[in-house]
Amino acid sequence: IIFLSSAVVVSLGYYKIPITTYQQIILILLLILFVVFNRFSKLLSPNALSYVILFPSSLFIQALIISTGGILSPFLILFHLSSLGISFLINIQSFISFLVFVLLVLIADFYFNPQKLIFLKEDPGKALLFGTSFIVIVPLAILITKRYHLKDELSKILGKQAKLGQDILENVSELIVMTDKNLKITLVNEALKKLLNLADEEIKSKTLFDVLDLRDANGTKINRQTLSIDSVLTQKITHIINNLLL
């Protein structure tokens, strides 16, 4: 995808396309990006959306830079920002591809417009600054990518572990109910649902005592004080109550 966008920009330079045509292409690409964002931003995941807009956005950035001076363009910063965005949203391989192909496009621009190279030679400090910026962005992008994707992988692993734990709770034969500190039910397993003949809709947003009629051995109804809920929350220790009847 990036190769195709770079090939288009090199072709435009080879055929000496006038600036007005570049401007028209840039406006069309802006319109395409606007439409894509409006239509698909809510339908696609950020990763999928980044692939959809990769070609028009890559073509837009390269065409804008080349049409406004190439490596001397005031919009060259967009290349650096886009590179970081590609490494962050897609992967490091796409970042490397984007970096290499944009550099080739800039080299081709020097070939088609030798006066730019002459101007750059007259100001070696600027050439050194541009070269340094291209070098520095590589480790920065790698660092961002590794940290972001590591967090993403950890999140997936934790999600799988949480799902596994929930599946285990759902399928054990013992009666299990989980609540928050206000005794609002957050989860009950299938065994309890079958025993009470209750659906999920009948349990959601209800408290423990709305669903379970708990009593002690003498038939006295159990309440928050009987279960010592406040003491458990304060001391943060396990509290076992025997001889409860349902």
Tab-separated table of C-alpha atoms in Angstrom:
chain	number	residue	atom	x	y	z
A	1	ILE	CA	0.000	0.000	0.000
A	2	ILE	CA	2.770	2.429	0.946
A	3	PHE	CA	4.783	1.403	-2.133
A	4	LEU	CA	1.805	2.226	-4.369
A	5	SER	CA	1.352	5.675	-2.831
A	6	SER	CA	5.077	6.398	-3.209
A	7	ALA	CA	5.015	5.146	-6.803
A	8	VAL	CA	2.162	7.546	-7.589
A	9	VAL	CA	4.083	10.515	-6.134
A	10	VAL	CA	7.274	9.591	-8.047
A	11	SER	CA	5.228	9.340	-11.247
A	12	LEU	CA	3.803	12.806	-10.631
A	13	GLY	CA	7.354	14.154	-10.248
A	14	TYR	CA	8.609	12.309	-13.304
A	15	TYR	CA	5.916	13.823	-15.514
A	16	LYS	CA	6.501	17.315	-14.045
A	17	ILE	CA	2.917	17.692	-12.862
A	18	PRO	CA	2.169	21.389	-12.157
A	19	ILE	CA	1.587	22.602	-8.600
A	20	THR	CA	-2.088	23.322	-9.319
A	21	THR	CA	-2.624	19.647	-10.157
A	22	TYR	CA	-0.865	18.654	-6.927
A	23	GLN	CA	-3.191	20.962	-5.022
A	24	GLN	CA	-6.250	19.403	-6.664
A	25	ILE	CA	-5.019	15.904	-5.787
A	26	ILE	CA	-4.377	16.959	-2.190
A	27	LEU	CA	-7.875	18.432	-1.868
A	28	ILE	CA	-9.435	15.241	-3.280
A	29	LEU	CA	-7.431	13.113	-0.831
A	30	LEU	CA	-8.525	15.335	2.059
A	31	LEU	CA	-12.139	14.855	1.003
A	32	ILE	CA	-11.657	11.069	0.801
A	33	LEU	CA	-10.107	10.957	4.285
A	34	PHE	CA	-12.937	13.083	5.680
A	35	VAL	CA	-15.600	10.807	4.175
A	36	VAL	CA	-13.845	7.637	5.348
A	37	PHE	CA	-13.521	8.933	8.907
A	38	ASN	CA	-17.176	9.960	9.041
A	39	ARG	CA	-18.502	6.734	7.532
A	40	PHE	CA	-16.243	4.098	9.059
A	41	SER	CA	-14.780	5.457	12.311
A	42	LYS	CA	-17.646	3.972	14.350
A	43	LEU	CA	-17.925	0.761	12.317
A	44	LEU	CA	-14.264	-0.295	12.327
A	45	SER	CA	-11.711	-0.811	15.071
A	46	PRO	CA	-8.822	1.714	15.201
A	47	ASN	CA	-6.476	-0.906	13.760
A	48	ALA	CA	-8.786	-1.773	10.846
A	49	LEU	CA	-9.491	1.908	10.163
A	50	SER	CA	-5.758	2.649	10.020
A	51	TYR	CA	-5.354	0.096	7.214
A	52	VAL	CA	-8.304	1.574	5.304
A	53	ILE	CA	-6.881	5.107	5.353
A	54	LEU	CA	-3.232	4.076	4.933
A	55	PHE	CA	-3.109	4.557	1.150
A	56	PRO	CA	-4.927	7.924	0.886
A	57	SER	CA	-3.181	9.344	3.970
A	58	SER	CA	0.265	8.184	2.801
A	59	LEU	CA	-0.384	9.616	-0.667
A	60	PHE	CA	-1.680	12.885	0.829
A	61	ILE	CA	1.368	13.391	3.069
A	62	GLN	CA	3.914	12.576	0.359
A	63	ALA	CA	2.163	14.723	-2.265
A	64	LEU	CA	1.912	17.640	0.183
A	65	ILE	CA	5.609	17.431	1.102
A	66	ILE	CA	6.838	17.121	-2.490
A	67	SER	CA	4.585	19.907	-3.770
A	68	THR	CA	5.796	22.319	-1.080
A	69	GLY	CA	9.557	21.866	-1.410
A	70	GLY	CA	10.381	18.210	-0.721
A	71	ILE	CA	12.903	17.903	2.095
A	72	LEU	CA	12.766	21.689	2.455
A	73	SER	CA	8.977	21.626	2.921
A	74	PRO	CA	7.543	23.239	6.068
A	75	PHE	CA	5.166	20.246	6.196
A	76	LEU	CA	7.994	17.708	6.592
A	77	ILE	CA	6.974	17.386	10.265
A	78	LEU	CA	3.856	15.545	9.034
A	79	PHE	CA	6.133	12.745	7.864
A	80	HIS	CA	7.563	12.321	11.368
A	81	LEU	CA	4.136	12.407	13.014
A	82	SER	CA	2.712	9.957	10.475
A	83	SER	CA	5.646	7.608	10.984
A	84	LEU	CA	5.007	7.500	14.716
A	85	GLY	CA	1.274	7.029	14.091
A	86	ILE	CA	1.891	4.085	11.740
A	87	SER	CA	4.228	2.387	14.225
A	88	PHE	CA	1.703	2.966	17.016
A	89	LEU	CA	-1.493	1.906	15.218
A	90	ILE	CA	-0.211	-0.758	12.799
A	91	ASN	CA	3.249	-2.246	13.335
A	92	ILE	CA	6.963	-1.551	13.099
A	93	GLN	CA	7.225	-3.223	9.669
A	94	SER	CA	4.771	-0.727	8.180
A	95	PHE	CA	6.713	2.104	9.827
A	96	ILE	CA	9.989	0.910	8.265
A	97	SER	CA	8.286	0.591	4.858
A	98	PHE	CA	6.875	4.115	5.132
A	99	LEU	CA	10.258	5.513	6.177
A	100	VAL	CA	12.153	3.801	3.349
A	101	PHE	CA	9.678	4.681	0.593
A	102	VAL	CA	9.376	8.320	1.665
A	103	LEU	CA	13.173	8.612	1.660
A	104	LEU	CA	13.205	7.159	-1.862
A	105	VAL	CA	10.553	9.681	-2.913
A	106	LEU	CA	12.671	12.536	-1.515
A	107	ILE	CA	15.760	11.213	-3.318
A	108	ALA	CA	13.750	10.979	-6.551
A	109	ASP	CA	12.609	14.581	-5.972
A	110	PHE	CA	16.277	15.671	-5.882
A	111	TYR	CA	16.821	13.859	-9.181
A	112	PHE	CA	13.843	15.569	-10.831
A	113	ASN	CA	14.650	18.960	-9.264
A	114	PRO	CA	18.478	19.321	-8.932
A	115	GLN	CA	18.177	22.934	-7.731
A	116	LYS	CA	16.840	21.677	-4.399
A	117	LEU	CA	19.993	19.643	-3.843
A	118	ILE	CA	22.133	22.667	-4.692
A	119	PHE	CA	20.209	24.766	-2.176
A	120	LEU	CA	20.677	22.064	0.478
A	121	LYS	CA	24.416	21.897	-0.170
A	122	GLU	CA	24.640	25.639	0.457
A	123	ASP	CA	23.222	25.099	3.947
A	124	PRO	CA	24.906	21.948	5.378
A	125	GLY	CA	23.524	22.685	8.851
A	126	LYS	CA	19.983	22.236	7.584
A	127	ALA	CA	20.972	19.008	5.821
A	128	LEU	CA	22.479	17.702	9.071
A	129	LEU	CA	19.317	18.634	10.970
A	130	PHE	CA	17.086	16.809	8.482
A	131	GLY	CA	19.344	13.738	8.520
A	132	THR	CA	19.362	13.640	12.327
A	133	SER	CA	15.573	13.873	12.476
A	134	PHE	CA	15.254	10.844	10.177
A	135	ILE	CA	17.692	8.843	12.321
A	136	VAL	CA	16.193	9.781	15.703
A	137	ILE	CA	12.658	8.855	14.714
A	138	VAL	CA	13.594	5.165	14.256
A	139	PRO	CA	14.442	4.273	17.909
A	140	LEU	CA	11.613	6.516	19.097
A	141	ALA	CA	9.071	4.647	16.944
A	142	ILE	CA	10.446	1.257	18.030
A	143	LEU	CA	10.197	2.259	21.697
A	144	ILE	CA	6.608	3.475	21.330
A	145	THR	CA	5.618	0.365	19.372
A	146	LYS	CA	7.104	-2.077	21.864
A	147	ARG	CA	5.471	-0.400	24.861
A	148	TYR	CA	2.082	-0.048	23.206
A	149	HIS	CA	1.911	-3.561	21.775
A	150	LEU	CA	3.252	-5.062	25.027
A	151	LYS	CA	0.374	-3.438	26.909
A	152	ASP	CA	-2.016	-4.660	24.226
A	153	GLU	CA	-0.758	-8.250	24.558
A	154	LEU	CA	-0.950	-8.099	28.355
A	155	SER	CA	-4.499	-6.801	28.102
A	156	LYS	CA	-5.453	-9.710	25.826
A	157	ILE	CA	-3.860	-12.251	28.184
A	158	LEU	CA	-5.616	-10.782	31.216
A	159	GLY	CA	-8.892	-10.757	29.289
A	160	LYS	CA	-8.504	-14.446	28.433
A	161	GLN	CA	-7.674	-15.293	32.047
A	162	ALA	CA	-10.714	-13.378	33.280
A	163	LYS	CA	-12.915	-15.195	30.749
A	164	LEU	CA	-11.461	-18.551	31.826
A	165	GLY	CA	-12.126	-17.728	35.485
A	166	GLN	CA	-15.704	-16.724	34.693
A	167	ASP	CA	-16.252	-19.933	32.687
A	168	ILE	CA	-15.040	-21.993	35.641
A	169	LEU	CA	-17.371	-20.168	38.029
A	170	GLU	CA	-20.278	-20.598	35.639
A	171	ASN	CA	-19.875	-24.361	35.409
A	172	VAL	CA	-19.107	-25.533	38.962
A	173	SER	CA	-21.908	-27.330	40.797
A	174	GLU	CA	-21.644	-25.237	43.997
A	175	LEU	CA	-23.836	-22.157	44.352
A	176	ILE	CA	-21.786	-19.006	43.741
A	177	VAL	CA	-22.844	-15.383	43.918
A	178	MET	CA	-20.581	-12.316	43.678
A	179	THR	CA	-21.514	-8.816	44.825
A	180	ASP	CA	-19.938	-5.397	45.199
A	181	LYS	CA	-19.464	-3.717	48.584
A	182	ASN	CA	-23.092	-2.568	48.533
A	183	LEU	CA	-24.210	-6.198	48.035
A	184	LYS	CA	-25.379	-5.458	44.503
A	185	ILE	CA	-25.063	-8.701	42.532
A	186	THR	CA	-22.383	-8.703	39.841
A	187	LEU	CA	-22.338	-12.413	38.977
A	188	VAL	CA	-24.138	-15.669	39.795
A	189	ASN	CA	-23.281	-19.047	38.306
A	190	GLU	CA	-25.570	-21.373	36.358
A	191	ALA	CA	-26.131	-23.682	39.324
A	192	LEU	CA	-27.727	-20.871	41.336
A	193	LYS	CA	-29.810	-19.677	38.390
A	194	LYS	CA	-31.209	-23.173	37.867
A	195	LEU	CA	-31.943	-23.672	41.569
A	196	LEU	CA	-33.853	-20.386	41.841
A	197	ASN	CA	-35.226	-20.605	38.280
A	198	LEU	CA	-34.083	-17.053	37.549
A	199	ALA	CA	-32.936	-15.412	34.304
A	200	ASP	CA	-30.134	-12.851	34.029
A	201	GLU	CA	-32.682	-10.048	33.600
A	202	GLU	CA	-34.235	-10.919	36.962
A	203	ILE	CA	-30.898	-10.701	38.737
A	204	LYS	CA	-29.327	-7.598	37.200
A	205	SER	CA	-29.329	-4.461	39.375
A	206	LYS	CA	-30.655	-6.394	42.384
A	207	THR	CA	-29.044	-6.870	45.772
A	208	LEU	CA	-28.140	-10.139	47.428
A	209	PHE	CA	-31.174	-10.067	49.737
A	210	ASP	CA	-33.540	-9.233	46.865
A	211	VAL	CA	-32.650	-12.543	45.250
A	212	LEU	CA	-31.735	-14.840	48.167
A	213	ASP	CA	-33.903	-15.449	51.226
A	214	LEU	CA	-31.154	-16.463	53.625
A	215	ARG	CA	-31.952	-17.636	57.158
A	216	ASP	CA	-29.986	-19.068	60.057
A	217	ALA	CA	-30.650	-22.389	61.818
A	218	ASN	CA	-33.360	-20.749	63.961
A	219	GLY	CA	-35.195	-19.376	60.917
A	220	THR	CA	-34.144	-15.776	61.517
A	221	LYS	CA	-33.713	-13.796	58.307
A	222	ILE	CA	-30.124	-12.877	57.491
A	223	ASN	CA	-29.241	-9.217	56.868
A	224	ARG	CA	-26.130	-7.104	56.288
A	225	GLN	CA	-25.350	-6.920	60.016
A	226	THR	CA	-25.644	-10.689	60.440
A	227	LEU	CA	-23.116	-11.259	57.656
A	228	SER	CA	-20.747	-8.695	59.241
A	229	ILE	CA	-20.223	-7.083	55.837
A	230	ASP	CA	-18.852	-3.821	57.230
A	231	SER	CA	-16.362	-5.717	59.409
A	232	VAL	CA	-15.175	-7.789	56.456
A	233	LEU	CA	-14.669	-4.657	54.327
A	234	THR	CA	-12.770	-2.904	57.111
A	235	GLN	CA	-10.553	-5.796	58.179
A	236	LYS	CA	-10.267	-7.308	54.690
A	237	ILE	CA	-10.257	-10.872	55.959
A	238	THR	CA	-12.188	-13.986	55.034
A	239	HIS	CA	-15.371	-14.440	57.065
A	240	ILE	CA	-17.074	-17.849	57.142
A	241	ILE	CA	-20.690	-18.256	58.304
A	242	ASN	CA	-22.045	-21.756	58.865
A	243	ASN	CA	-25.568	-23.166	59.037
A	244	LEU	CA	-27.208	-20.804	56.574
A	245	LEU	CA	-30.430	-21.966	54.951
A	246	LEU	CA	-31.777	-20.979	51.535
